[in-house]
Structures are given as structure tokens and as C-alpha cells.
């Protein structure tokens, strides 16, 4: 909670400083860019070999289990070298600054965290092969 209070304190100071300055479109755009860059979960990248089962553990404790031959390209071809991008959003500030919400039946619901996972090969997005399952275990103390 201290981290969240500190984050909001810096945000408040940044708003006060920005308001007290001349409001030009450029200064407003720079301010918005800095807000967007604050505390947003940094991406983690992993290179895996799809010919074997793989377990990835993110910096914040997210555990991802990927079975062998789980990804294919858009034509259904299995690829061997895969780049995994993982972003973990467990802090409320990360979710807010990233403009993330959780909605079910048009109502906002509580969350203990979120993750973003993307698999690519040669800069092309991959798909999960039919019949394969990827397991994601969240590391959170949220009840």
C-alpha cells in the first residue's frame, strides 16, 4: 500500500507541476507520455524450444507451463524456436496506468492480477495448436 500511496503522490505532484505551467499541446502530450510510462509492467522475454515441455516463471512469480509442440504459425506449421513475451500486472498502479480493467457481464469485477502472454516466431504471431493447453498459475496473495 505504501508503494501505491507513493505512486499517487508523484502523480499528484506531476499534475500540479503540469497545471502550473503553460498548457501547450506539446506539454500536455509529453505529460501524458510520462504518465503512460510510469510503473507499467515491463515485458519479459523468453526464447524456448517448442520440441520440449517448458516451464517459465516470471519475475513476479507467474508460472507458465507450455507443452511441447503447443504453437503453430497461421498455416498450422509447427515452429521450433519461439519468443515468449510476458507482462505481469499484480499491482493496482500497474493495472491503472496500463488502463486495464476486468469486466464480466458489463460489470467491473475484482482481480488479484493479470498477465499478458504472446508467442512469436520470426516476428510473426503464433497460435495455440488445437488440443494443446497452456497452464498459467498466478502468484498472488489475493483471496
PDB file of N, CA, C and O in Angstrom, residues 22-72:
ATOM      1  N   UNK A  22       2.529  26.564 -18.495  1.00  0.00           N
ATOM      2  CA  UNK A  22       1.711  26.913 -19.645  1.00  0.00           C
ATOM      3  C   UNK A  22       1.239  25.649 -20.320  1.00  0.00           C
ATOM      4  O   UNK A  22       2.012  24.735 -20.572  1.00  0.00           O
ATOM      5  N   UNK A  23      -0.057  25.560 -20.618  1.00  0.00           N
ATOM      6  CA  UNK A  23      -0.645  24.359 -21.198  1.00  0.00           C
ATOM      7  C   UNK A  23      -0.599  24.445 -22.711  1.00  0.00           C
ATOM      8  O   UNK A  23      -1.526  24.942 -23.327  1.00  0.00           O
ATOM      9  N   UNK A  24       0.450  23.949 -23.270  1.00  0.00           N
ATOM     10  CA  UNK A  24       0.503  23.840 -24.721  1.00  0.00           C
ATOM     11  C   UNK A  24       0.205  22.409 -25.080  1.00  0.00           C
ATOM     12  O   UNK A  24       0.304  21.509 -24.246  1.00  0.00           O
ATOM     13  N   UNK A  25      -0.169  22.171 -26.320  1.00  0.00           N
ATOM     14  CA  UNK A  25      -0.453  20.797 -26.745  1.00  0.00           C
ATOM     15  C   UNK A  25       0.763  19.907 -26.558  1.00  0.00           C
ATOM     16  O   UNK A  25       0.636  18.752 -26.157  1.00  0.00           O
ATOM     17  N   UNK A  26       1.944  20.460 -26.818  1.00  0.00           N
ATOM     18  CA  UNK A  26       3.177  19.664 -26.696  1.00  0.00           C
ATOM     19  C   UNK A  26       3.426  19.287 -25.232  1.00  0.00           C
ATOM     20  O   UNK A  26       3.761  18.144 -24.940  1.00  0.00           O
ATOM     21  N   UNK A  27       3.249  20.221 -24.310  1.00  0.00           N
ATOM     22  CA  UNK A  27       3.497  19.895 -22.901  1.00  0.00           C
ATOM     23  C   UNK A  27       2.478  18.888 -22.379  1.00  0.00           C
ATOM     24  O   UNK A  27       2.800  18.015 -21.586  1.00  0.00           O
ATOM     25  N   UNK A  28       1.230  18.994 -22.837  1.00  0.00           N
ATOM     26  CA  UNK A  28       0.205  18.031 -22.431  1.00  0.00           C
ATOM     27  C   UNK A  28       0.528  16.652 -22.980  1.00  0.00           C
ATOM     28  O   UNK A  28       0.442  15.650 -22.269  1.00  0.00           O
ATOM     29  N   UNK A  29       0.982  16.573 -24.243  1.00  0.00           N
ATOM     30  CA  UNK A  29       1.349  15.283 -24.845  1.00  0.00           C
ATOM     31  C   UNK A  29       2.532  14.671 -24.102  1.00  0.00           C
ATOM     32  O   UNK A  29       2.553  13.468 -23.833  1.00  0.00           O
ATOM     33  N   UNK A  30       3.537  15.495 -23.747  1.00  0.00           N
ATOM     34  CA  UNK A  30       4.701  14.992 -23.000  1.00  0.00           C
ATOM     35  C   UNK A  30       4.283  14.481 -21.627  1.00  0.00           C
ATOM     36  O   UNK A  30       4.759  13.446 -21.169  1.00  0.00           O
ATOM     37  N   UNK A  31       3.368  15.202 -20.969  1.00  0.00           N
ATOM     38  CA  UNK A  31       2.875  14.786 -19.657  1.00  0.00           C
ATOM     39  C   UNK A  31       2.153  13.448 -19.755  1.00  0.00           C
ATOM     40  O   UNK A  31       2.379  12.537 -18.967  1.00  0.00           O
ATOM     41  N   UNK A  32       1.272  13.308 -20.757  1.00  0.00           N
ATOM     42  CA  UNK A  32       0.540  12.056 -20.934  1.00  0.00           C
ATOM     43  C   UNK A  32       1.485  10.899 -21.220  1.00  0.00           C
ATOM     44  O   UNK A  32       1.296   9.798 -20.727  1.00  0.00           O
ATOM     45  N   UNK A  33       2.527  11.142 -22.007  1.00  0.00           N
ATOM     46  CA  UNK A  33       3.501  10.089 -22.306  1.00  0.00           C
ATOM     47  C   UNK A  33       4.220   9.656 -21.031  1.00  0.00           C
ATOM     48  O   UNK A  33       4.413   8.474 -20.798  1.00  0.00           O
ATOM     49  N   UNK A  34       4.602  10.617 -20.194  1.00  0.00           N
ATOM     50  CA  UNK A  34       5.288  10.267 -18.947  1.00  0.00           C
ATOM     51  C   UNK A  34       4.382   9.479 -18.009  1.00  0.00           C
ATOM     52  O   UNK A  34       4.824   8.542 -17.357  1.00  0.00           O
ATOM     53  N   UNK A  35       3.116   9.858 -17.942  1.00  0.00           N
ATOM     54  CA  UNK A  35       2.160   9.113 -17.118  1.00  0.00           C
ATOM     55  C   UNK A  35       2.048   7.688 -17.641  1.00  0.00           C
ATOM     56  O   UNK A  35       2.053   6.722 -16.869  1.00  0.00           O
ATOM     57  N   UNK A  36       1.965   7.532 -18.959  1.00  0.00           N
ATOM     58  CA  UNK A  36       1.836   6.192 -19.550  1.00  0.00           C
ATOM     59  C   UNK A  36       3.064   5.336 -19.297  1.00  0.00           C
ATOM     60  O   UNK A  36       2.972   4.115 -19.230  1.00  0.00           O
ATOM     61  N   UNK A  37       4.236   5.966 -19.142  1.00  0.00           N
ATOM     62  CA  UNK A  37       5.472   5.214 -18.923  1.00  0.00           C
ATOM     63  C   UNK A  37       5.687   4.859 -17.452  1.00  0.00           C
ATOM     64  O   UNK A  37       6.481   4.003 -17.125  1.00  0.00           O
ATOM     65  N   UNK A  38       4.968   5.533 -16.542  1.00  0.00           N
ATOM     66  CA  UNK A  38       5.156   5.296 -15.112  1.00  0.00           C
ATOM     67  C   UNK A  38       4.662   3.916 -14.698  1.00  0.00           C
ATOM     68  O   UNK A  38       3.530   3.550 -14.986  1.00  0.00           O
ATOM     69  N   UNK A  39       5.512   3.164 -14.041  1.00  0.00           N
ATOM     70  CA  UNK A  39       5.115   1.929 -13.356  1.00  0.00           C
ATOM     71  C   UNK A  39       4.391   0.897 -14.202  1.00  0.00           C
ATOM     72  O   UNK A  39       3.761   0.017 -13.662  1.00  0.00           O
ATOM     73  N   UNK A  40       4.437   0.993 -15.498  1.00  0.00           N
ATOM     74  CA  UNK A  40       3.765  -0.007 -16.315  1.00  0.00           C
ATOM     75  C   UNK A  40       4.658  -1.242 -16.368  1.00  0.00           C
ATOM     76  O   UNK A  40       5.865  -1.140 -16.525  1.00  0.00           O
ATOM     77  N   UNK A  41       4.054  -2.392 -16.225  1.00  0.00           N
ATOM     78  CA  UNK A  41       4.797  -3.647 -16.179  1.00  0.00           C
ATOM     79  C   UNK A  41       5.699  -3.792 -17.403  1.00  0.00           C
ATOM     80  O   UNK A  41       5.241  -3.713 -18.531  1.00  0.00           O
ATOM     81  N   UNK A  42       6.966  -3.987 -17.151  1.00  0.00           N
ATOM     82  CA  UNK A  42       7.921  -4.165 -18.247  1.00  0.00           C
ATOM     83  C   UNK A  42       7.788  -5.561 -18.830  1.00  0.00           C
ATOM     84  O   UNK A  42       7.539  -6.519 -18.104  1.00  0.00           O
ATOM     85  N   UNK A  43       7.987  -5.676 -20.136  1.00  0.00           N
ATOM     86  CA  UNK A  43       7.896  -7.014 -20.732  1.00  0.00           C
ATOM     87  C   UNK A  43       9.099  -7.875 -20.356  1.00  0.00           C
ATOM     88  O   UNK A  43      10.204  -7.382 -20.188  1.00  0.00           O
ATOM     89  N   UNK A  44       8.839  -9.150 -20.206  1.00  0.00           N
ATOM     90  CA  UNK A  44       9.893 -10.148 -20.004  1.00  0.00           C
ATOM     91  C   UNK A  44       9.882 -11.009 -21.261  1.00  0.00           C
ATOM     92  O   UNK A  44       8.819 -11.351 -21.764  1.00  0.00           O
ATOM     93  N   UNK A  45      11.055 -11.352 -21.774  1.00  0.00           N
ATOM     94  CA  UNK A  45      11.136 -12.161 -22.993  1.00  0.00           C
ATOM     95  C   UNK A  45      11.889 -13.456 -22.702  1.00  0.00           C
ATOM     96  O   UNK A  45      12.888 -13.466 -21.988  1.00  0.00           O
ATOM     97  N   UNK A  46      11.376 -14.541 -23.281  1.00  0.00           N
ATOM     98  CA  UNK A  46      11.986 -15.860 -23.130  1.00  0.00           C
ATOM     99  C   UNK A  46      12.022 -16.519 -24.501  1.00  0.00           C
ATOM    100  O   UNK A  46      11.041 -16.467 -25.239  1.00  0.00           O
ATOM    101  N   UNK A  47      13.130 -17.143 -24.833  1.00  0.00           N
ATOM    102  CA  UNK A  47      13.239 -17.936 -26.062  1.00  0.00           C
ATOM    103  C   UNK A  47      13.140 -19.396 -25.644  1.00  0.00           C
ATOM    104  O   UNK A  47      13.904 -19.858 -24.796  1.00  0.00           O
ATOM    105  N   UNK A  48      12.185 -20.106 -26.236  1.00  0.00           N
ATOM    106  CA  UNK A  48      12.003 -21.505 -25.874  1.00  0.00           C
ATOM    107  C   UNK A  48      12.072 -22.387 -27.112  1.00  0.00           C
ATOM    108  O   UNK A  48      11.849 -21.931 -28.233  1.00  0.00           O
ATOM    109  N   UNK A  49      12.372 -23.658 -26.879  1.00  0.00           N
ATOM    110  CA  UNK A  49      12.385 -24.670 -27.930  1.00  0.00           C
ATOM    111  C   UNK A  49      11.071 -25.434 -27.844  1.00  0.00           C
ATOM    112  O   UNK A  49      10.786 -26.064 -26.828  1.00  0.00           O
ATOM    113  N   UNK A  50      10.276 -25.364 -28.903  1.00  0.00           N
ATOM    114  CA  UNK A  50       8.952 -25.991 -28.860  1.00  0.00           C
ATOM    115  C   UNK A  50       8.996 -27.511 -28.928  1.00  0.00           C
ATOM    116  O   UNK A  50       7.962 -28.158 -28.795  1.00  0.00           O
ATOM    117  N   UNK A  51      10.181 -28.084 -29.103  1.00  0.00           N
ATOM    118  CA  UNK A  51      10.297 -29.543 -29.193  1.00  0.00           C
ATOM    119  C   UNK A  51      10.339 -30.211 -27.821  1.00  0.00           C
ATOM    120  O   UNK A  51      10.459 -31.427 -27.729  1.00  0.00           O
ATOM    121  N   UNK A  52      10.230 -29.405 -26.757  1.00  0.00           N
ATOM    122  CA  UNK A  52      10.199 -29.977 -25.401  1.00  0.00           C
ATOM    123  C   UNK A  52       9.257 -29.181 -24.510  1.00  0.00           C
ATOM    124  O   UNK A  52       8.955 -28.017 -24.765  1.00  0.00           O
ATOM    125  N   UNK A  53       8.766 -29.818 -23.460  1.00  0.00           N
ATOM    126  CA  UNK A  53       7.918 -29.143 -22.478  1.00  0.00           C
ATOM    127  C   UNK A  53       8.736 -28.038 -21.814  1.00  0.00           C
ATOM    128  O   UNK A  53       9.939 -28.200 -21.577  1.00  0.00           O
ATOM    129  N   UNK A  54       8.094 -26.936 -21.504  1.00  0.00           N
ATOM    130  CA  UNK A  54       8.794 -25.790 -20.922  1.00  0.00           C
ATOM    131  C   UNK A  54       7.981 -25.199 -19.783  1.00  0.00           C
ATOM    132  O   UNK A  54       6.766 -25.092 -19.872  1.00  0.00           O
ATOM    133  N   UNK A  55       8.677 -24.799 -18.728  1.00  0.00           N
ATOM    134  CA  UNK A  55       8.062 -24.073 -17.626  1.00  0.00           C
ATOM    135  C   UNK A  55       8.797 -22.740 -17.502  1.00  0.00           C
ATOM    136  O   UNK A  55      10.021 -22.710 -17.408  1.00  0.00           O
ATOM    137  N   UNK A  56       8.032 -21.656 -17.527  1.00  0.00           N
ATOM    138  CA  UNK A  56       8.586 -20.308 -17.388  1.00  0.00           C
ATOM    139  C   UNK A  56       8.050 -19.728 -16.093  1.00  0.00           C
ATOM    140  O   UNK A  56       6.861 -19.844 -15.792  1.00  0.00           O
ATOM    141  N   UNK A  57       8.932 -19.096 -15.309  1.00  0.00           N
ATOM    142  CA  UNK A  57       8.480 -18.387 -14.121  1.00  0.00           C
ATOM    143  C   UNK A  57       8.844 -16.926 -14.287  1.00  0.00           C
ATOM    144  O   UNK A  57      10.013 -16.566 -14.431  1.00  0.00           O
ATOM    145  N   UNK A  58       7.822 -16.067 -14.282  1.00  0.00           N
ATOM    146  CA  UNK A  58       8.024 -14.638 -14.436  1.00  0.00           C
ATOM    147  C   UNK A  58       8.661 -14.012 -13.214  1.00  0.00           C
ATOM    148  O   UNK A  58       8.702 -14.612 -12.133  1.00  0.00           O
ATOM    149  N   UNK A  59       9.124 -12.789 -13.372  1.00  0.00           N
ATOM    150  CA  UNK A  59       9.795 -12.065 -12.294  1.00  0.00           C
ATOM    151  C   UNK A  59       8.897 -11.928 -11.063  1.00  0.00           C
ATOM    152  O   UNK A  59       9.362 -12.013  -9.941  1.00  0.00           O
ATOM    153  N   UNK A  60       7.596 -11.744 -11.288  1.00  0.00           N
ATOM    154  CA  UNK A  60       6.679 -11.574 -10.166  1.00  0.00           C
ATOM    155  C   UNK A  60       6.036 -12.890  -9.726  1.00  0.00           C
ATOM    156  O   UNK A  60       5.135 -12.903  -8.896  1.00  0.00           O
ATOM    157  N   UNK A  61       6.499 -14.012 -10.283  1.00  0.00           N
ATOM    158  CA  UNK A  61       6.063 -15.319  -9.803  1.00  0.00           C
ATOM    159  C   UNK A  61       5.038 -16.048 -10.641  1.00  0.00           C
ATOM    160  O   UNK A  61       4.629 -17.153 -10.284  1.00  0.00           O
ATOM    161  N   UNK A  62       4.593 -15.456 -11.752  1.00  0.00           N
ATOM    162  CA  UNK A  62       3.652 -16.163 -12.622  1.00  0.00           C
ATOM    163  C   UNK A  62       4.357 -17.388 -13.199  1.00  0.00           C
ATOM    164  O   UNK A  62       5.480 -17.292 -13.683  1.00  0.00           O
ATOM    165  N   UNK A  63       3.684 -18.532 -13.127  1.00  0.00           N
ATOM    166  CA  UNK A  63       4.271 -19.772 -13.649  1.00  0.00           C
ATOM    167  C   UNK A  63       3.468 -20.212 -14.870  1.00  0.00           C
ATOM    168  O   UNK A  63       2.254 -20.380 -14.799  1.00  0.00           O
ATOM    169  N   UNK A  64       4.179 -20.396 -15.992  1.00  0.00           N
ATOM    170  CA  UNK A  64       3.535 -20.793 -17.241  1.00  0.00           C
ATOM    171  C   UNK A  64       4.107 -22.130 -17.676  1.00  0.00           C
ATOM    172  O   UNK A  64       5.323 -22.279 -17.819  1.00  0.00           O
ATOM    173  N   UNK A  65       3.227 -23.101 -17.886  1.00  0.00           N
ATOM    174  CA  UNK A  65       3.635 -24.428 -18.340  1.00  0.00           C
ATOM    175  C   UNK A  65       3.178 -24.599 -19.779  1.00  0.00           C
ATOM    176  O   UNK A  65       1.984 -24.504 -20.076  1.00  0.00           O
ATOM    177  N   UNK A  66       4.159 -24.837 -20.658  1.00  0.00           N
ATOM    178  CA  UNK A  66       3.889 -24.959 -22.095  1.00  0.00           C
ATOM    179  C   UNK A  66       4.298 -26.361 -22.547  1.00  0.00           C
ATOM    180  O   UNK A  66       5.474 -26.722 -22.454  1.00  0.00           O
ATOM    181  N   UNK A  67       3.363 -27.162 -23.041  1.00  0.00           N
ATOM    182  CA  UNK A  67       3.736 -28.497 -23.532  1.00  0.00           C
ATOM    183  C   UNK A  67       4.476 -28.386 -24.864  1.00  0.00           C
ATOM    184  O   UNK A  67       4.358 -27.382 -25.574  1.00  0.00           O
ATOM    185  N   UNK A  68       5.223 -29.424 -25.192  1.00  0.00           N
ATOM    186  CA  UNK A  68       5.945 -29.404 -26.469  1.00  0.00           C
ATOM    187  C   UNK A  68       4.957 -29.347 -27.639  1.00  0.00           C
ATOM    188  O   UNK A  68       3.816 -29.811 -27.526  1.00  0.00           O
ATOM    189  N   UNK A  69       5.405 -28.711 -28.707  1.00  0.00           N
ATOM    190  CA  UNK A  69       4.632 -28.568 -29.947  1.00  0.00           C
ATOM    191  C   UNK A  69       3.273 -27.898 -29.718  1.00  0.00           C
ATOM    192  O   UNK A  69       2.276 -28.257 -30.330  1.00  0.00           O
ATOM    193  N   UNK A  70       3.250 -26.893 -28.824  1.00  0.00           N
ATOM    194  CA  UNK A  70       1.993 -26.227 -28.469  1.00  0.00           C
ATOM    195  C   UNK A  70       1.642 -25.065 -29.396  1.00  0.00           C
ATOM    196  O   UNK A  70       0.496 -24.637 -29.425  1.00  0.00           O
ATOM    197  N   UNK A  71       2.612 -24.558 -30.157  1.00  0.00           N
ATOM    198  CA  UNK A  71       2.353 -23.396 -31.004  1.00  0.00           C
ATOM    199  C   UNK A  71       2.568 -23.718 -32.474  1.00  0.00           C
ATOM    200  O   UNK A  71       3.416 -24.534 -32.828  1.00  0.00           O
ATOM    201  N   UNK A  72       1.793 -23.017 -33.311  1.00  0.00           N
ATOM    202  CA  UNK A  72       1.968 -23.150 -34.754  1.00  0.00           C
ATOM    203  C   UNK A  72       1.780 -21.777 -35.400  1.00  0.00           C
ATOM    204  O   UNK A  72       1.251 -20.861 -34.782  1.00  0.00           O
TER     205      UNK A  72
END
